[in-house]
Coordinates of N, CA and C in Angstrom, one line a residue:
M1 N -26.1 9.9 9.9 CA -26.7 9.3 8.8 C -27.3 7.9 9.2
T2 N -28.5 7.7 8.7 CA -29.2 6.5 9.0 C -29.2 5.6 7.8
L3 N -28.9 4.3 7.9 CA -28.9 3.3 6.8 C -30.4 2.9 6.6
R4 N -30.8 2.9 5.4 CA -32.2 2.6 5.1 C -32.2 1.3 4.3
C5 N -33.2 0.5 4.5 CA -33.4 -0.8 3.8 C -34.5 -0.6 2.7
S6 N -34.1 -0.8 1.5 CA -35.0 -0.6 0.4 C -35.6 -2.0 -0.1
C7 N -35.2 -3.1 0.6 CA -35.7 -4.4 0.2 C -37.0 -4.7 0.9
W8 N -37.6 -5.7 0.4 CA -38.9 -6.1 1.0 C -38.6 -6.9 2.3
I9 N -39.3 -6.6 3.4 CA -39.1 -7.2 4.6 C -40.4 -7.9 5.0
P10 N -40.3 -9.2 5.3 CA -41.5 -9.9 5.8 C -42.0 -9.3 7.1
K11 N -43.3 -9.3 7.3 CA -43.9 -8.6 8.5 C -43.3 -9.2 9.8
K12 N -43.1 -10.5 9.9 CA -42.7 -11.1 11.2 C -41.3 -10.7 11.5
N13 N -40.4 -10.4 10.5 CA -39.0 -10.0 10.8 C -38.8 -8.5 10.7
E14 N -39.9 -7.7 10.5 CA -39.7 -6.3 10.2 C -39.1 -5.6 11.5
E15 N -39.5 -5.9 12.6 CA -39.0 -5.2 13.8 C -37.6 -5.6 14.1
K16 N -37.2 -6.9 13.9 CA -35.8 -7.3 14.0 C -34.9 -6.6 13.1
V17 N -35.3 -6.5 11.8 CA -34.5 -5.8 10.8 C -34.4 -4.3 11.2
R18 N -35.5 -3.7 11.6 CA -35.4 -2.3 11.9 C -34.5 -2.1 13.2
S19 N -34.6 -3.0 14.1 CA -33.7 -2.8 15.3 C -32.2 -3.0 14.9
I20 N -31.9 -3.9 14.0 CA -30.6 -4.1 13.5 C -30.1 -2.8 12.8
L21 N -31.0 -2.3 11.9 CA -30.6 -1.1 11.2 C -30.4 0.1 12.1
R22 N -31.2 0.2 13.2 CA -31.0 1.3 14.1 C -29.7 1.1 14.9
S23 N -29.3 -0.1 15.1 CA -28.0 -0.3 15.8 C -26.8 0.0 14.9
M24 N -27.1 0.0 13.6 CA -26.0 0.3 12.6 C -25.9 1.8 12.3
E25 N -26.7 2.5 12.9 CA -26.8 4.0 12.7 C -25.4 4.6 13.0
V26 N -24.9 5.4 12.0 CA -23.6 6.0 12.2 C -23.8 7.5 12.2
T27 N -23.4 8.1 13.3 CA -23.6 9.6 13.5 C -22.4 10.3 12.9
G28 N -22.5 11.6 12.9 CA -21.4 12.5 12.3 C -20.1 12.3 13.0
D29 N -20.2 12.2 14.4 CA -18.9 12.1 15.2 C -18.3 10.7 14.9
E30 N -19.1 9.7 14.7 CA -18.5 8.4 14.4 C -17.9 8.3 13.0
Q31 N -18.5 9.1 12.1 CA -18.0 9.2 10.7 C -16.6 9.8 10.8
V32 N -16.5 10.9 11.5 CA -15.2 11.6 11.6 C -14.2 10.7 12.3
R33 N -14.6 10.0 13.4 CA -13.6 9.1 14.0 C -13.2 7.9 13.1
L34 N -14.1 7.4 12.4 CA -13.8 6.3 11.4 C -12.8 6.8 10.3
F35 N -13.1 8.0 9.8 CA -12.2 8.6 8.8 C -10.8 8.8 9.4
I36 N -10.7 9.3 10.6 CA -9.4 9.5 11.2 C -8.7 8.2 11.4
Y37 N -9.4 7.2 11.9 CA -8.7 5.9 12.0 C -8.2 5.3 10.7
M38 N -9.1 5.4 9.7 CA -8.7 4.9 8.4 C -7.5 5.7 7.8
F39 N -7.5 7.0 8.0 CA -6.4 7.9 7.5 C -5.1 7.5 8.2
F40 N -5.1 7.3 9.5 CA -3.9 7.0 10.2 C -3.4 5.6 9.9
I41 N -4.3 4.7 9.7 CA -3.9 3.3 9.3 C -3.3 3.4 7.9
Y42 N -3.8 4.2 7.0 CA -3.2 4.4 5.7 C -1.9 5.0 5.8
L43 N -1.7 6.1 6.6 CA -0.4 6.7 6.7 C 0.6 5.7 7.3
L44 N 0.2 5.0 8.3 CA 1.1 4.0 8.9 C 1.6 2.9 7.9
S45 N 0.6 2.5 7.1 CA 1.0 1.5 6.1 C 2.0 2.0 5.1
I46 N 1.8 3.3 4.7 CA 2.8 3.9 3.8 C 4.1 4.0 4.4
Y47 N 4.2 4.5 5.7 CA 5.5 4.6 6.3 C 6.2 3.3 6.5
L48 N 5.4 2.3 6.9 CA 6.0 0.9 7.0 C 6.5 0.4 5.7
F49 N 5.8 0.6 4.6 CA 6.3 0.2 3.3 C 7.6 1.0 2.9
I50 N 7.6 2.3 3.2 CA 8.8 3.1 2.9 C 10.0 2.6 3.6
I51 N 9.8 2.4 4.9 CA 10.9 1.9 5.7 C 11.4 0.5 5.3
Y52 N 10.4 -0.4 5.0 CA 10.7 -1.7 4.6 C 11.5 -1.7 3.3
Y53 N 11.0 -1.0 2.3 CA 11.7 -1.0 1.0 C 13.0 -0.2 1.0
L54 N 13.1 0.8 1.8 CA 14.4 1.5 1.9 C 15.4 0.6 2.6
F55 N 15.0 -0.1 3.6 CA 15.9 -1.1 4.2 C 16.4 -2.1 3.3
I56 N 15.4 -2.7 2.5 CA 15.8 -3.7 1.5 C 16.7 -3.1 0.5
Y57 N 16.4 -1.9 0.0 CA 17.2 -1.3 -1.0 C 18.6 -1.0 -0.5
V58 N 18.7 -0.5 0.7 CA 20.1 -0.2 1.3 C 20.9 -1.4 1.5
L59 N 20.2 -2.5 2.0 CA 21.0 -3.8 2.1 C 21.4 -4.3 0.7
F60 N 20.6 -4.2 -0.2 CA 20.9 -4.7 -1.6 C 22.0 -3.9 -2.2
V61 N 22.0 -2.6 -2.0 CA 23.0 -1.7 -2.6 C 24.4 -2.0 -1.9
C62 N 24.3 -2.1 -0.6 CA 25.5 -2.5 0.2 C 26.1 -3.8 -0.3
Y63 N 25.2 -4.7 -0.5 CA 25.7 -6.1 -1.0 C 26.3 -5.9 -2.3
L64 N 25.6 -5.2 -3.2 CA 26.2 -5.0 -4.6 C 27.5 -4.3 -4.5
F65 N 27.6 -3.3 -3.7 CA 28.8 -2.5 -3.6 C 30.0 -3.4 -3.1
I66 N 29.8 -4.2 -2.1 CA 30.9 -5.0 -1.6 C 31.2 -6.1 -2.6
V67 N 30.3 -6.8 -3.1 CA 30.6 -7.9 -4.0 C 31.2 -7.4 -5.3
Y68 N 30.6 -6.3 -5.9 CA 31.2 -5.9 -7.1 C 32.5 -5.1 -6.9
L69 N 32.7 -4.6 -5.8 CA 34.0 -4.0 -5.5 C 35.1 -5.0 -5.5
F70 N 34.8 -6.2 -4.9 CA 35.8 -7.2 -4.9 C 36.0 -7.8 -6.3
I71 N 34.9 -8.0 -7.0 CA 35.0 -8.4 -8.4 C 35.7 -7.4 -9.3
Y72 N 35.4 -6.2 -9.1 CA 36.0 -5.1 -9.8 C 37.5 -5.1 -9.6
L73 N 37.9 -5.2 -8.4 CA 39.3 -5.2 -8.1 C 40.0 -6.4 -8.6
F74 N 39.3 -7.5 -8.6 CA 39.9 -8.7 -9.2 C 40.1 -8.6 -10.7
I75 N 39.0 -8.1 -11.3 CA 39.1 -8.0 -12.8 C 40.1 -6.9 -13.2
Y76 N 40.2 -5.9 -12.4 CA 41.1 -4.8 -12.7 C 42.6 -5.3 -12.9
Y77 N 42.9 -6.3 -12.1 CA 44.3 -6.8 -12.2 C 44.4 -7.9 -13.3
L78 N 43.3 -8.3 -13.8 CA 43.3 -9.4 -14.8 C 43.1 -8.9 -16.3
F79 N 42.3 -7.9 -16.4 CA 41.9 -7.5 -17.8 C 42.2 -6.0 -18.0
S80 N 41.8 -5.6 -19.2 CA 42.1 -4.2 -19.5 C 41.0 -3.2 -18.9
C81 N 41.3 -1.9 -19.0 CA 40.4 -0.9 -18.4 C 39.0 -0.9 -19.2
L82 N 39.0 -1.2 -20.4 CA 37.7 -1.1 -21.2 C 36.7 -2.1 -20.6
F83 N 37.2 -3.3 -20.3 CA 36.3 -4.3 -19.7 C 35.7 -3.9 -18.4
I84 N 36.6 -3.2 -17.6 CA 36.2 -2.7 -16.3 C 35.1 -1.7 -16.4
Y85 N 35.2 -0.8 -17.4 CA 34.2 0.2 -17.6 C 32.9 -0.4 -18.0
I86 N 32.9 -1.4 -18.9 CA 31.7 -2.0 -19.3 C 31.0 -2.7 -18.1
F87 N 31.9 -3.4 -17.3 CA 31.3 -4.1 -16.1 C 30.7 -3.0 -15.1
Y88 N 31.4 -1.9 -14.9 CA 30.9 -0.9 -14.1 C 29.6 -0.3 -14.6
L89 N 29.4 -0.1 -15.9 CA 28.2 0.3 -16.5 C 27.1 -0.7 -16.2
F90 N 27.4 -2.0 -16.3 CA 26.4 -3.0 -16.1 C 25.9 -2.9 -14.6
V91 N 26.8 -2.7 -13.7 CA 26.5 -2.6 -12.3 C 25.6 -1.4 -12.0
C92 N 25.9 -0.3 -12.6 CA 25.1 0.9 -12.5 C 23.7 0.7 -13.0
L93 N 23.6 0.1 -14.2 CA 22.3 -0.1 -14.8 C 21.4 -1.1 -14.0
F94 N 22.1 -2.1 -13.5 CA 21.4 -3.1 -12.7 C 20.9 -2.5 -11.4
T95 N 21.6 -1.7 -10.8 CA 21.2 -1.0 -9.6 C 20.0 0.0 -9.9
F96 N 20.1 0.7 -11.0 CA 19.1 1.6 -11.4 C 17.8 0.9 -11.7
Y97 N 17.8 -0.3 -12.4 CA 16.6 -1.0 -12.7 C 16.0 -1.6 -11.4
F98 N 16.9 -2.0 -10.5 CA 16.4 -2.5 -9.2 C 15.6 -1.4 -8.5
F99 N 16.2 -0.2 -8.5 CA 15.5 0.9 -7.8 C 14.2 1.2 -8.5
V100 N 14.1 1.2 -9.8 CA 12.9 1.4 -10.5 C 11.9 0.3 -10.1
F101 N 12.3 -0.9 -10.1 CA 11.4 -2.0 -9.7 C 10.9 -1.8 -8.3
I102 N 11.7 -1.4 -7.3 CA 11.3 -1.2 -6.0 C 10.3 0.0 -5.9
L103 N 10.6 1.0 -6.7 CA 9.7 2.2 -6.7 C 8.3 1.8 -7.2
F104 N 8.2 1.2 -8.4 CA 6.9 0.8 -8.9 C 6.2 -0.2 -8.0
H105 N 6.9 -1.1 -7.4 CA 6.3 -2.1 -6.5 C 5.7 -1.4 -5.3
F106 N 6.5 -0.4 -4.8 CA 6.0 0.4 -3.7 C 4.7 1.2 -4.0
L107 N 4.7 1.8 -5.2 CA 3.5 2.6 -5.6 C 2.3 1.6 -5.8
F108 N 2.6 0.5 -6.4 CA 1.5 -0.5 -6.5 C 0.9 -0.9 -5.2
I109 N 1.8 -1.2 -4.2 CA 1.3 -1.6 -2.9 C 0.5 -0.4 -2.2
C110 N 1.0 0.8 -2.4 CA 0.4 1.9 -1.8 C -1.0 2.1 -2.4
L111 N -1.2 2.0 -3.7 CA -2.5 2.0 -4.3 C -3.4 0.9 -3.9
F112 N -2.8 -0.3 -3.7 CA -3.6 -1.4 -3.2 C -4.1 -1.2 -1.8
V113 N -3.3 -0.7 -0.9 CA -3.7 -0.4 0.4 C -4.7 0.7 0.4
Y114 N -4.5 1.7 -0.4 CA -5.5 2.8 -0.5 C -6.9 2.3 -0.9
F115 N -6.9 1.5 -1.9 CA -8.2 1.0 -2.4 C -8.8 0.0 -1.4
I116 N -8.0 -0.7 -0.6 CA -8.6 -1.5 0.5 C -9.2 -0.6 1.5
C117 N -8.5 0.5 1.9 CA -9.0 1.4 2.9 C -10.3 2.1 2.4
L118 N -10.3 2.5 1.1 CA -11.5 3.1 0.5 C -12.6 2.1 0.5
F119 N -12.4 0.8 0.2 CA -13.4 -0.2 0.2 C -14.0 -0.4 1.6
V120 N -13.1 -0.4 2.6 CA -13.6 -0.6 4.0 C -14.4 0.6 4.4
W121 N -13.9 1.8 4.0 CA -14.6 3.0 4.3 C -16.0 3.0 3.7
V122 N -16.1 2.6 2.4 CA -17.4 2.6 1.8 C -18.4 1.6 2.5
L123 N -17.8 0.4 2.9 CA -18.6 -0.5 3.6 C -19.1 -0.1 5.0
L124 N -18.2 0.6 5.7 CA -18.5 1.0 7.0 C -19.5 2.2 7.1
V125 N -19.2 3.2 6.2 CA -20.0 4.4 6.3 C -21.1 4.4 5.2
G126 N -20.9 3.8 4.1 CA -21.9 3.8 3.1 C -21.9 5.1 2.3
E127 N -20.8 5.8 2.1 CA -20.8 7.1 1.4 C -20.3 6.9 -0.1
F128 N -21.1 6.2 -0.8 CA -20.8 6.1 -2.3 C -22.0 6.5 -3.1
G129 N -22.2 7.8 -3.3 CA -23.3 8.3 -4.0 C -24.6 8.0 -3.1
G130 N -24.5 8.2 -1.8 CA -25.6 7.9 -0.9 C -25.3 6.7 -0.1
S131 N -26.3 6.2 0.5 CA -26.2 5.0 1.3 C -26.2 3.7 0.4
L132 N -25.4 2.7 0.8 CA -25.3 1.5 0.1 C -26.6 0.7 0.3
A133 N -27.2 0.9 1.4 CA -28.4 0.1 1.7 C -29.7 0.7 1.2
G134 N -29.6 1.9 0.6 CA -30.9 2.5 0.2 C -30.8 3.6 -0.7

C-alpha cells in the first residue's frame, strides 16, 4: 500500500515530499509483520495485567484471611455467635466487592491498551477506511 498526499505541495518541495512518501511505503509483508508485533504486544500486556492483578488479589485475600481470622477468633471468645456471623458476612461482601473492583479495573485497562494498539496500528498502516494521508 502506498501512502498518498492529497494536500497542495509547493513545487520546490515536491520532490522532497514525494521521496519521504516513498520511504513511508508499507508493503503487504510489512503490514503482516506490524500486525503480528501489535498482536503479541497486546497479548503480552493482557497476560501481564492478569498476573499482576491475580498477584495483588491473592495477597489481599491472604491478608484478609489472616487478619480477619485473628479478629474472628478474638471476637468469638468475647461476643455471641450472631455478631460473628454478621462480621463474617461483612468480610465475604468486602472480598466480593474487591474482586468485582479488580475485575472491572482489569477490563478497563485491557480496553485502554486495546485502543492504544488500535490507534498505533491506524497511524502506522493507515487502514481506517483507506489511507489516512489520502
